[in-house]
PDB file of C-alpha atoms and ligand atoms in Angstrom:
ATOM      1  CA  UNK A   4      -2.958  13.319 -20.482  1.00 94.00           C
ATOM      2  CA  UNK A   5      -3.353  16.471 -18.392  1.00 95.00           C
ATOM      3  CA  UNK A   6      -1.411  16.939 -15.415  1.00 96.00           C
ATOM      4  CA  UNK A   7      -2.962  19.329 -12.811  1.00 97.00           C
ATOM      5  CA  UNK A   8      -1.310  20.710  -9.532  1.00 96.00           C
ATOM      6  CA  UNK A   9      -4.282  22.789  -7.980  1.00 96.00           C
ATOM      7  CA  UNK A  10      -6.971  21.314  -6.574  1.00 96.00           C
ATOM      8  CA  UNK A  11      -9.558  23.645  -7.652  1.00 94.00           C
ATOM      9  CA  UNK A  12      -8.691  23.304 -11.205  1.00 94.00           C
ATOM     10  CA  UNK A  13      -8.637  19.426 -10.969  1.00 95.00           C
ATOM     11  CA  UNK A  14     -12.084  19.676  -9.371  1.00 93.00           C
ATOM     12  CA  UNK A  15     -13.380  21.947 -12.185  1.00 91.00           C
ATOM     13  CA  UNK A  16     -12.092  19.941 -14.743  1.00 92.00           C
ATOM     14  CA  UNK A  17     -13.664  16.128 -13.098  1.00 91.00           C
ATOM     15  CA  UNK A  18     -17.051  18.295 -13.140  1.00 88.00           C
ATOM     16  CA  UNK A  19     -17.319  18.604 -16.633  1.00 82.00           C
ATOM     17  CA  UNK A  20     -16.625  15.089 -17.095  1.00 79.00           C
ATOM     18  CA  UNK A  21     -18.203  13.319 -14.160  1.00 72.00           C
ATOM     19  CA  UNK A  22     -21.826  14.280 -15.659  1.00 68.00           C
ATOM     20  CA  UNK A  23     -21.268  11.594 -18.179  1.00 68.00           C
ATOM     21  CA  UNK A  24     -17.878   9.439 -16.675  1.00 78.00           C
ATOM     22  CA  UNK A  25     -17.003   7.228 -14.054  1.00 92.00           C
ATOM     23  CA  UNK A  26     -13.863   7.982 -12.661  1.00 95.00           C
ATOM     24  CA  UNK A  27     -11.349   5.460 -11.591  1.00 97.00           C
ATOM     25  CA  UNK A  28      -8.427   6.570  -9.121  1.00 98.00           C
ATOM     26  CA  UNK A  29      -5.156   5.215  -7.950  1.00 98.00           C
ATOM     27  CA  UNK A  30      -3.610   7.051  -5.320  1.00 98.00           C
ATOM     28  CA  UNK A  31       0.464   6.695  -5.011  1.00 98.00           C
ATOM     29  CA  UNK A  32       3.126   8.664  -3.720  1.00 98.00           C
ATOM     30  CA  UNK A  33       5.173   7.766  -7.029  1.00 98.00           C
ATOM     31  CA  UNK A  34       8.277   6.379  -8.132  1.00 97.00           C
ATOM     32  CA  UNK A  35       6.065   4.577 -10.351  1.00 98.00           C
ATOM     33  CA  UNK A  36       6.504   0.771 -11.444  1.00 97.00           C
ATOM     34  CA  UNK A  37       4.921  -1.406 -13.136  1.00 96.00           C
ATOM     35  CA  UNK A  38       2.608  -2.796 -10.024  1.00 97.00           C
ATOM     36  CA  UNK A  39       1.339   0.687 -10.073  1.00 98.00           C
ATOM     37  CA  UNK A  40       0.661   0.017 -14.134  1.00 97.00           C
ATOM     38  CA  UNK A  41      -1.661  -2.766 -13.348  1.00 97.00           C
ATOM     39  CA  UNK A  42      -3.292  -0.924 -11.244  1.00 98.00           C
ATOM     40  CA  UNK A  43      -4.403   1.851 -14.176  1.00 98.00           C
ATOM     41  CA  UNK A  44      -4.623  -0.367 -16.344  1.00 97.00           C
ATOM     42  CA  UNK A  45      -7.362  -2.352 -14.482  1.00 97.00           C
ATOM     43  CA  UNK A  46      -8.867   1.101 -13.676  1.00 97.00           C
ATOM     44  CA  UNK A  47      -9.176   1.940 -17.249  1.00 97.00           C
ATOM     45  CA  UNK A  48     -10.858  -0.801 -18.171  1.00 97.00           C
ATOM     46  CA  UNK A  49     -13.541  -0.160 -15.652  1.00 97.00           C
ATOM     47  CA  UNK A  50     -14.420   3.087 -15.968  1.00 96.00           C
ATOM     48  CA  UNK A  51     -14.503   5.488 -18.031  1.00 94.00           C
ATOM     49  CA  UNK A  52     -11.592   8.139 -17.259  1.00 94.00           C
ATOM     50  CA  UNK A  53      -8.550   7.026 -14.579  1.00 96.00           C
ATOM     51  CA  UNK A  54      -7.287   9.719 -12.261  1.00 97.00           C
ATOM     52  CA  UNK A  55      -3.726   9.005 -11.063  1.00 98.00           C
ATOM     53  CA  UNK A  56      -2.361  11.314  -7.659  1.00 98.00           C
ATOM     54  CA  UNK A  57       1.223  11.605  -7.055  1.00 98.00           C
ATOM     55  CA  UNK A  58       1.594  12.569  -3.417  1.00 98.00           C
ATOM     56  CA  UNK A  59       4.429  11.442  -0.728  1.00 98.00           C
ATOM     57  CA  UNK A  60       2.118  12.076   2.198  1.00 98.00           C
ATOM     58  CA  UNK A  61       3.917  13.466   4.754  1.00 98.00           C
ATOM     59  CA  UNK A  62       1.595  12.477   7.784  1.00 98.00           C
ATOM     60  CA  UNK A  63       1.567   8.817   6.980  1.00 98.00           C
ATOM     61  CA  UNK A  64       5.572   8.388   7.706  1.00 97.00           C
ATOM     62  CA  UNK A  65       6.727   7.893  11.468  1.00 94.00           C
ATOM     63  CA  UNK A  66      10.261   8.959  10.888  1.00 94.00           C
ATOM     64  CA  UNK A  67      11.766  12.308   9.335  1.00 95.00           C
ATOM     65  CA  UNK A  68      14.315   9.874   7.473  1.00 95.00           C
ATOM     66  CA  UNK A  69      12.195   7.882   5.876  1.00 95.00           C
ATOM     67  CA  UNK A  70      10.411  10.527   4.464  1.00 97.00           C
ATOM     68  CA  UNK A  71      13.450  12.574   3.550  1.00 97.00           C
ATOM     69  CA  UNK A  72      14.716   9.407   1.980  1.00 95.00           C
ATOM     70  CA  UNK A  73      11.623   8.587   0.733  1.00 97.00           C
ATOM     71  CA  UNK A  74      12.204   7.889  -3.631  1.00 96.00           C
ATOM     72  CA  UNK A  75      10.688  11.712  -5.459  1.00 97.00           C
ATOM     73  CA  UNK A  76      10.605  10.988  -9.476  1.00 97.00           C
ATOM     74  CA  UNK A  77       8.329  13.116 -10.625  1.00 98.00           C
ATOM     75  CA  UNK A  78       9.979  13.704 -13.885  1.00 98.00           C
ATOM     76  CA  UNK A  79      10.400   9.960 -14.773  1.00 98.00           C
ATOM     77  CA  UNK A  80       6.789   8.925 -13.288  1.00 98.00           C
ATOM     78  CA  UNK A  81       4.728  12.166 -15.852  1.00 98.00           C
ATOM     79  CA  UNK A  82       6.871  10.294 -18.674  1.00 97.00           C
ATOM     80  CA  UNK A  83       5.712   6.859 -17.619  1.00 97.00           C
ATOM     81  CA  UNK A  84       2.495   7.235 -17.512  1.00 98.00           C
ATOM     82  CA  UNK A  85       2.294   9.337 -20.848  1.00 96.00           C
ATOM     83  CA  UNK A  86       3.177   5.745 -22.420  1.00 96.00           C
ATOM     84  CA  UNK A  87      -0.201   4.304 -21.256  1.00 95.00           C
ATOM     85  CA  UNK A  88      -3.483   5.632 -21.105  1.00 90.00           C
ATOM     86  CA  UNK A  89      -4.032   7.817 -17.762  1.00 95.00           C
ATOM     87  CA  UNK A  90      -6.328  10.548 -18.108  1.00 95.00           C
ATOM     88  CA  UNK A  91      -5.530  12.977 -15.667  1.00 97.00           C
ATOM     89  CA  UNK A  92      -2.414  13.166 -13.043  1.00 98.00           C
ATOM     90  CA  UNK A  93      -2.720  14.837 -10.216  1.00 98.00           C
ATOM     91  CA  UNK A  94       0.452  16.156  -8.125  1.00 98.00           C
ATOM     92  CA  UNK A  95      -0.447  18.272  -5.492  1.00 98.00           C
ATOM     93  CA  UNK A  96       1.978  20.155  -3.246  1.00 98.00           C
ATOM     94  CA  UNK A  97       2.207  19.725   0.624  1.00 98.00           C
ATOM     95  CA  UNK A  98       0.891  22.963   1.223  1.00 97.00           C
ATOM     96  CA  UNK A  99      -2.249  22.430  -1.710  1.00 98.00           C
ATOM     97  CA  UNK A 100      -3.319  19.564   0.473  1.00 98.00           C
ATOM     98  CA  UNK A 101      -2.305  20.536   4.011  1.00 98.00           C
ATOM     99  CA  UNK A 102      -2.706  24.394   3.838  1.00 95.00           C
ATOM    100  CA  UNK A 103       0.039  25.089   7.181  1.00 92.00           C
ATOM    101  CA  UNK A 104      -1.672  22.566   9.345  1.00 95.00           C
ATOM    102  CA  UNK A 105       0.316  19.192   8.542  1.00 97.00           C
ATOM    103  CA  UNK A 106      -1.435  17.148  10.741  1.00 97.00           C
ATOM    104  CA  UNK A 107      -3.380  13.671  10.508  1.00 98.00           C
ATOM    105  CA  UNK A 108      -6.858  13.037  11.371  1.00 98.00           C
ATOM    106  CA  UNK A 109      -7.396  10.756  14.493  1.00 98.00           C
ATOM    107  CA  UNK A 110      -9.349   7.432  13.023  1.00 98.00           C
ATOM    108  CA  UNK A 111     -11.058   4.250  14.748  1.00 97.00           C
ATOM    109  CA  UNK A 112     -11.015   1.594  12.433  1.00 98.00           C
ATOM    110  CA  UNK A 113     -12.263  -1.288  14.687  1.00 97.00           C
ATOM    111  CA  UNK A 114      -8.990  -2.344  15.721  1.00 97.00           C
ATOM    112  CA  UNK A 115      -7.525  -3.160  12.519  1.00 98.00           C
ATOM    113  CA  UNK A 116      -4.980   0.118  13.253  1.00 97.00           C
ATOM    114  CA  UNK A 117      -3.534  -1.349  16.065  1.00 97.00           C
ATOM    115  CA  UNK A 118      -2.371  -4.726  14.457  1.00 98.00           C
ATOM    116  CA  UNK A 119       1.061  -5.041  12.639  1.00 98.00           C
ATOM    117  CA  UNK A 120       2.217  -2.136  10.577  1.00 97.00           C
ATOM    118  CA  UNK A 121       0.251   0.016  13.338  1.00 97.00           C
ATOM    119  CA  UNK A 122       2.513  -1.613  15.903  1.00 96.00           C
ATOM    120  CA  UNK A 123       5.780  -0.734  14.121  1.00 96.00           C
ATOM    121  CA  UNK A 124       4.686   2.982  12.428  1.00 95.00           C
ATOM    122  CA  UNK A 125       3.046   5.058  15.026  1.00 94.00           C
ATOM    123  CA  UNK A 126       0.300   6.735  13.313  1.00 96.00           C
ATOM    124  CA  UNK A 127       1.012   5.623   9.776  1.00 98.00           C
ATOM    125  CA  UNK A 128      -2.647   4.654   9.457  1.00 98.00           C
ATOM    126  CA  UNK A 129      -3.757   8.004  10.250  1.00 98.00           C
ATOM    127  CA  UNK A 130      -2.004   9.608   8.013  1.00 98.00           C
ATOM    128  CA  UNK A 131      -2.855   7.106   5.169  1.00 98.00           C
ATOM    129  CA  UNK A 132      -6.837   7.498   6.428  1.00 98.00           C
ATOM    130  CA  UNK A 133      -6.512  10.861   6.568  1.00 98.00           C
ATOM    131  CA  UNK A 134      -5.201  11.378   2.552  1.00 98.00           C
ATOM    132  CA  UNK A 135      -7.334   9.174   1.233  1.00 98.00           C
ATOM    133  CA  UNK A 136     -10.378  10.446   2.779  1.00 98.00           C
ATOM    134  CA  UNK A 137      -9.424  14.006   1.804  1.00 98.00           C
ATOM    135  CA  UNK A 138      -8.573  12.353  -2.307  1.00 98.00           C
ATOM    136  CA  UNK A 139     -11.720  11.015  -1.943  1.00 97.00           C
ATOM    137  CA  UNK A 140     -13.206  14.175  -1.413  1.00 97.00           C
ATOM    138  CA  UNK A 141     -11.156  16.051  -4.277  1.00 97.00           C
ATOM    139  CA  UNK A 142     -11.367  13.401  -6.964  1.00 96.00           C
ATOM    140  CA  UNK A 143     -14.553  12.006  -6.229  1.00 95.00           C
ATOM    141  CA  UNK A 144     -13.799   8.324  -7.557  1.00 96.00           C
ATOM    142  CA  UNK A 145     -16.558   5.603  -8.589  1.00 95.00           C
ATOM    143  CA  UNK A 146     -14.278   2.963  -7.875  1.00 97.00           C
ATOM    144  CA  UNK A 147     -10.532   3.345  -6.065  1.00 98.00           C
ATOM    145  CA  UNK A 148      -7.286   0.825  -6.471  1.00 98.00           C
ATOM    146  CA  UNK A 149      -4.975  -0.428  -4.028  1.00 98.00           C
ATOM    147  CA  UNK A 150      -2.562  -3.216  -4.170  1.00 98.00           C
ATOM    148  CA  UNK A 151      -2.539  -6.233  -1.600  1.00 98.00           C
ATOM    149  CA  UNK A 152       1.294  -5.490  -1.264  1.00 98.00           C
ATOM    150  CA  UNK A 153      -0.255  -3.250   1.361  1.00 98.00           C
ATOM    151  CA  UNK A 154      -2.953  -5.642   2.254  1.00 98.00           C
ATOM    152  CA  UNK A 155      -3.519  -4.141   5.872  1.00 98.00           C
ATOM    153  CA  UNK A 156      -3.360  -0.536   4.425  1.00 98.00           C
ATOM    154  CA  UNK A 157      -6.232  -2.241   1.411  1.00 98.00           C
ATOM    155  CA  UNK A 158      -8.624  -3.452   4.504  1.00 98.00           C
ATOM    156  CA  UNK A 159      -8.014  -0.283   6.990  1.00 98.00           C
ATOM    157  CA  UNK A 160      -9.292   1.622   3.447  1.00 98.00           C
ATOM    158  CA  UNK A 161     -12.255  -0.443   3.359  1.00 98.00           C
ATOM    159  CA  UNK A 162     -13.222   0.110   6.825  1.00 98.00           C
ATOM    160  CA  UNK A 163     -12.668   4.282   6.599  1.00 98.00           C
ATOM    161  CA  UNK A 164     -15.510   4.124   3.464  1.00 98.00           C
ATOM    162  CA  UNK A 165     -17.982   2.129   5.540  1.00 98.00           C
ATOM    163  CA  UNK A 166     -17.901   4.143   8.791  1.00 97.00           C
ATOM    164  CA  UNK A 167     -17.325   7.215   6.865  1.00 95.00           C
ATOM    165  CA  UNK A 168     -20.239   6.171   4.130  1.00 96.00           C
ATOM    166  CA  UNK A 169     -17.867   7.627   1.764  1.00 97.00           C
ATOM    167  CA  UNK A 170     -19.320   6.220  -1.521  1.00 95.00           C
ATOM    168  CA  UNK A 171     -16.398   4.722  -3.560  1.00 97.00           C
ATOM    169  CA  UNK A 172     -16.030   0.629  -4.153  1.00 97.00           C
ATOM    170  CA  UNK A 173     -12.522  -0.004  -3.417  1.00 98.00           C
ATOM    171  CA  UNK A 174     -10.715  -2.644  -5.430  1.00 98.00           C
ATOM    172  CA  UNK A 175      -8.239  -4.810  -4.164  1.00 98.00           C
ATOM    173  CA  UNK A 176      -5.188  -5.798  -6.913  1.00 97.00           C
ATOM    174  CA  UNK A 177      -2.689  -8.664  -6.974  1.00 96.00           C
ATOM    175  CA  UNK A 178       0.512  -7.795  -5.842  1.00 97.00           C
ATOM    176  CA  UNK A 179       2.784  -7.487  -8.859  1.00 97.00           C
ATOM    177  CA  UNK A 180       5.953  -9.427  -9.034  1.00 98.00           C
ATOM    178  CA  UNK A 181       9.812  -9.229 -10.454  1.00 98.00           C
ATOM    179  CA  UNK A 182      10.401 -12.384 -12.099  1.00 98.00           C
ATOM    180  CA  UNK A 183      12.611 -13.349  -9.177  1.00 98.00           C
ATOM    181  CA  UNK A 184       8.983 -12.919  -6.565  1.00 98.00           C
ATOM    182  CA  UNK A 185      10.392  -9.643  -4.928  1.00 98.00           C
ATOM    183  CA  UNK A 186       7.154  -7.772  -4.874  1.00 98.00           C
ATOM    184  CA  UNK A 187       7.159  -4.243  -6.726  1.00 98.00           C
ATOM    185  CA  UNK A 188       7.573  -1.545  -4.130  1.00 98.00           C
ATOM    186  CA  UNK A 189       8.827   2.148  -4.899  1.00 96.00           C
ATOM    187  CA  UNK A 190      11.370   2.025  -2.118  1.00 96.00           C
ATOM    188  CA  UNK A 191      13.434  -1.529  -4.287  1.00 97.00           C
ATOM    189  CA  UNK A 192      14.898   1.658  -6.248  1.00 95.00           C
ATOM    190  CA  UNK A 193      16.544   2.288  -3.107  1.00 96.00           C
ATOM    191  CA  UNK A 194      18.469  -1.266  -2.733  1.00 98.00           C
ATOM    192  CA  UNK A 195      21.782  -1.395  -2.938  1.00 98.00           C
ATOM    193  CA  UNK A 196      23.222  -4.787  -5.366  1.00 98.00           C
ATOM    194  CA  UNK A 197      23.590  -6.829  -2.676  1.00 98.00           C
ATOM    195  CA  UNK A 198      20.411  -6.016  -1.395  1.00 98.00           C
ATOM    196  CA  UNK A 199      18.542  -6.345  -4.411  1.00 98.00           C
ATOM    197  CA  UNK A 200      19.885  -9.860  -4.802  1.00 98.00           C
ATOM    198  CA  UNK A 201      18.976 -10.990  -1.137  1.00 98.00           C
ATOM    199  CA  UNK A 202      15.433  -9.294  -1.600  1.00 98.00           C
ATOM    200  CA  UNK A 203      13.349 -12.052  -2.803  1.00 98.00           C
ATOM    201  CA  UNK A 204      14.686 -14.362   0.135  1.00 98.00           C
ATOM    202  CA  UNK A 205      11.162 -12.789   1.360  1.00 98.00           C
ATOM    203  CA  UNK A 206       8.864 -13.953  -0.547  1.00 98.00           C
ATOM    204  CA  UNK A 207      10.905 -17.580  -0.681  1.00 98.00           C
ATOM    205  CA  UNK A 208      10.713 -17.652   3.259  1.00 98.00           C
ATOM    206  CA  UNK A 209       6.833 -16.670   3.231  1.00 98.00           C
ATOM    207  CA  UNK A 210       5.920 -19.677  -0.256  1.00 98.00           C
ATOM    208  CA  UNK A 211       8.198 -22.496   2.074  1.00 98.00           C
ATOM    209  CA  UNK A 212       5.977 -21.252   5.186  1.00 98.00           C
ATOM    210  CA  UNK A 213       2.520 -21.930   3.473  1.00 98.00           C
ATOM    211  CA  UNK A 214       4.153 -25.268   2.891  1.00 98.00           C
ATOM    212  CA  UNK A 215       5.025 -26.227   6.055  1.00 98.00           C
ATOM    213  CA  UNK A 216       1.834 -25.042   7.621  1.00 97.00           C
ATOM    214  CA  UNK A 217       0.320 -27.822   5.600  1.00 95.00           C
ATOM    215  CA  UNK A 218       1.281 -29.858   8.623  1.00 96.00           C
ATOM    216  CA  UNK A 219       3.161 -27.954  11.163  1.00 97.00           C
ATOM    217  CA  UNK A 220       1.467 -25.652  14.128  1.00 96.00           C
ATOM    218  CA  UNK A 221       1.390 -21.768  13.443  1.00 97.00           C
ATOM    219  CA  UNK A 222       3.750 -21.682  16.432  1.00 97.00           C
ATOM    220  CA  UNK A 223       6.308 -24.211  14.800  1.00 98.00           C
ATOM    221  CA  UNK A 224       5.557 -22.045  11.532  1.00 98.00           C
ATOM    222  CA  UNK A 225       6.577 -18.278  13.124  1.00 98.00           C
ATOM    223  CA  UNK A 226       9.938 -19.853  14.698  1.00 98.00           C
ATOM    224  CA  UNK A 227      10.840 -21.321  11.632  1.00 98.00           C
ATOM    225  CA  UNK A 228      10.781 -18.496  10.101  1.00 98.00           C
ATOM    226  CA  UNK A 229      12.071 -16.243  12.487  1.00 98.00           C
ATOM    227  CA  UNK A 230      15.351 -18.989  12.631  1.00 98.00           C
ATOM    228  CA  UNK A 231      15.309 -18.303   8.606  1.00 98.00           C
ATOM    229  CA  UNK A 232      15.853 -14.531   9.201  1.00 98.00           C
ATOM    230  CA  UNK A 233      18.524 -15.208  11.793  1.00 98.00           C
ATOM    231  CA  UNK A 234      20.601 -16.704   9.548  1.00 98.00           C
ATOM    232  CA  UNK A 235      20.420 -14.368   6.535  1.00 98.00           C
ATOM    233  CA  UNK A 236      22.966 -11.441   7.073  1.00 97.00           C
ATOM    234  CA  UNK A 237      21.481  -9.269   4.998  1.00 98.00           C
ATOM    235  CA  UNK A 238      17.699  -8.832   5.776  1.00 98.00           C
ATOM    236  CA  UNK A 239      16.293  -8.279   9.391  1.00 98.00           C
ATOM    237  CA  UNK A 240      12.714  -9.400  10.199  1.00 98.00           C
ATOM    238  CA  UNK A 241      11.123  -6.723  11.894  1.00 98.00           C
ATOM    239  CA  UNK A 242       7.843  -9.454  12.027  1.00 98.00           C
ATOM    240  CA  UNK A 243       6.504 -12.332  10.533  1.00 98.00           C
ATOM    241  CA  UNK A 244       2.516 -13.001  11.663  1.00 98.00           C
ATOM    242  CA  UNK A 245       0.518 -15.705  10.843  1.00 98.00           C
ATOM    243  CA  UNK A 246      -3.036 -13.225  10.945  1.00 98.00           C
ATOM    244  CA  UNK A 247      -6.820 -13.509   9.881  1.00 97.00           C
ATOM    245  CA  UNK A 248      -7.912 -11.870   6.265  1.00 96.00           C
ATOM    246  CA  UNK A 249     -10.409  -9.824   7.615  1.00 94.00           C
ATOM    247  CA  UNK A 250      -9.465  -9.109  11.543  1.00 95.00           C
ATOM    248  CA  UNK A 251      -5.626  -9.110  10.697  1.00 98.00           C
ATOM    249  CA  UNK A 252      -6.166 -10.470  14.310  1.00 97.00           C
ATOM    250  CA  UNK A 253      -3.297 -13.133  15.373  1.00 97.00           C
ATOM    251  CA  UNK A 254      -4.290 -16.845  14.390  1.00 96.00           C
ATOM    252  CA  UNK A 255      -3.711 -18.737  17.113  1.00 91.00           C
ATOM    253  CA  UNK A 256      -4.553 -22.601  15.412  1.00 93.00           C
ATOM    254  CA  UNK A 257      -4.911 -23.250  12.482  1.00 91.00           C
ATOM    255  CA  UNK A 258      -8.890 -24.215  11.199  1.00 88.00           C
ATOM    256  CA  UNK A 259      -9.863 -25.005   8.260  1.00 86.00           C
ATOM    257  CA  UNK A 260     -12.848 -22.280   8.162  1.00 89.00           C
ATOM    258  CA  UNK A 261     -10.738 -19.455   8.402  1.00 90.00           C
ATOM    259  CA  UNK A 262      -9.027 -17.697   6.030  1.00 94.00           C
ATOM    260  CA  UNK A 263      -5.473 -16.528   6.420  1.00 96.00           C
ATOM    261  CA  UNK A 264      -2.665 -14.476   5.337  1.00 98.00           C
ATOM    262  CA  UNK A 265       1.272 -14.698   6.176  1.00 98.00           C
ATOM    263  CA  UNK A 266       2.871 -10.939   6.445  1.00 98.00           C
ATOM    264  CA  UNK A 267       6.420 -10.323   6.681  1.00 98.00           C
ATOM    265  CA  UNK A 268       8.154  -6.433   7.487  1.00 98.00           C
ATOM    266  CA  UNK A 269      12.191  -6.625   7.261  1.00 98.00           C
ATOM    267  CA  UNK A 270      14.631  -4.418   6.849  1.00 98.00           C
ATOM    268  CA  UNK A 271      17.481  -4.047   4.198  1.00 98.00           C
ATOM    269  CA  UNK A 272      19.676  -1.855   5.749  1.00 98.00           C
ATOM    270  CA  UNK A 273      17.377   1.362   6.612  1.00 96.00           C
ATOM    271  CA  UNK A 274      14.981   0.401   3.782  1.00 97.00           C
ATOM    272  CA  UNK A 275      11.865  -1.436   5.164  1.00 97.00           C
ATOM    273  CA  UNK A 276      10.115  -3.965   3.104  1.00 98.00           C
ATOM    274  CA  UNK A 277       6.870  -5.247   3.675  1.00 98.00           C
ATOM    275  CA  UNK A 278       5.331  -8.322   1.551  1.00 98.00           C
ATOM    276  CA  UNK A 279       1.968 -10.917   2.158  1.00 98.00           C
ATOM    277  CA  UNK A 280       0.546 -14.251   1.252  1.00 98.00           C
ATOM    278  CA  UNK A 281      -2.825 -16.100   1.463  1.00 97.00           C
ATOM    279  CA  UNK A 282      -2.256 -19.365   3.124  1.00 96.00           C
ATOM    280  CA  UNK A 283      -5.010 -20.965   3.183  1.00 89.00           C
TER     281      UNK A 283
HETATM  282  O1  PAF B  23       0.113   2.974  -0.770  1.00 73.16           O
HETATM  283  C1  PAF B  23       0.509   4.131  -0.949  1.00 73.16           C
HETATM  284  O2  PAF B  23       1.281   4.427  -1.858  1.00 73.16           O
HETATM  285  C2  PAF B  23       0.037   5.224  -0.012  1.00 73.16           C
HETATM  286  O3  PAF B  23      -0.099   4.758   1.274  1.00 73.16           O
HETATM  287  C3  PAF B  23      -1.247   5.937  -0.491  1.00 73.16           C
HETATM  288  C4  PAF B  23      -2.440   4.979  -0.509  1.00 73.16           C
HETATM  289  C5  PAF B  23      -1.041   6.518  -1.872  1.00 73.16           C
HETATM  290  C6  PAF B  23      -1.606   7.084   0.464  1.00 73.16           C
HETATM  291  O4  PAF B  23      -0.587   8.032   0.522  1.00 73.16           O
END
């Protein structure tokens, strides 16, 4: 495995190789689990060599705090990854990236900014847009992997390379699960016991909502839920929406043609979790 932390001399070395490789990437900001494992695993067996990027992207967070706070295990992660296969690791510094201009790129992406997530984290998408675009440019991937944990982040990604004609297919992954259905996230590190416990009561809430959509209204559906949350001292719904696959546009009624998704943001404390399911 070799670890680089200039750009230049990652580029240099991906030349060499990318004559005869395909190169798979997974961008993460670390504080590596094993969702992020899949991920490069998957990668490696579609392509030839897997690039891995270590980066917490400063644009992408909407409060100092959470970026301060944000989990930095760099040590832990190198070791991780040196017990699978992972070609290359790439851990640039703010500066490498950035130069002294930390600012994010302005993006259109059709309206699928403005929904959820882009409601609650002013600008997160244009930070996120803006690293990826510029990994793009550094790694220069075949094929890229992104986990449907983020599943709004996975289709805003999708839109950048098809306005921006950025050539890189960008796979879509599972989102991996502890054996109590918390889904994997770097910031669970950062629960407290009680937390930790309490955490799953997500993923519960959104499996008993795709059951009582079966024959209750998405209106019915979004108070229930919302009454869940109310009740559980712990957790705080920052939003549950019943929203289209592709649009991530409100669903209004429920049809039978359309397809989907239940998304849930709540807080434990000062540590916001974020989680998904199809529901149709
Ligand atoms: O999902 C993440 O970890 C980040 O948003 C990403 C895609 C690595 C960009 O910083």
């Amino acid at each position: 495995m070799k670890v680089f932390y200039k750009k230049e001399l990652l580029q240099e070395h991906l030349a060499e190789i990318t004559i005869r490789a395909s190169i798979g990437f997974i961008p993460t900001m670390g504080a590596l689990h094993k969702g992020h494992l899949s991920l490069i695993e998957k990668a490696n067996n579609e392509n030839d060599i897997s690039v891995v990027s270590i980066f917490v992207n400063p644009t992408q967070f909407d409060k100092k705090e959470d970026l301060r706070s944000y989990p930095r295990t760099i040590e832990e992660d190198l070791a991780l990854l040196q017990t699978i296969k992972c070609d290359v690791v790439f851990v640039p510094s703010v500066s490498e990236i950035y130069d002294d201009n930390i600012n994010a790129l302005h993006f259109d992406f059709d309206g699928l900014e403005f929904e959820m997530e882009g409601k609650h984290r002013k600008g997160h998408f244009d930070g996120v847009g803006t690293i990826v675009k510029r990994f793009f440019e550094i790694v220069k991937p075949l094929k890229a992997y992104f986990g449907e944990k983020d599943f709004q982040q996975l289709q805003i990604i999708k839109k950048l390379v098809e306005k921006y004609r950025i050539p890189v297919q960008i796979i879509g992954c599972e989102i991996y699960r502890e054996p109590d259905g918390l889904a994997m996230s770097s910031r669970n590190v950062r629960l407290t016991k009680a937390q930790r416990k309490e955490a799953p009561f997500i993923y519960k809430t959104l499996m008993k909502a795709k059951e009582k959509l079966k024959k209750d209204s998405i209106q019915t559906v979004i108070e229930w839920v919302e009454g869940e949350f109310k009740k559980n001292a712990v957790l705080q719904l920052e939003y549950f929406e019943i929203a289209h696959s592709k649009t991530l546009k409100p669903v209004r009624r429920k049809s039978k043609k359309a397809s989907y998704r239940g998304f849930i943001a709540a807080f434990a404390g000062d540590i916001r979790l974020i989680d998904n399911i199809a529901l149709n």
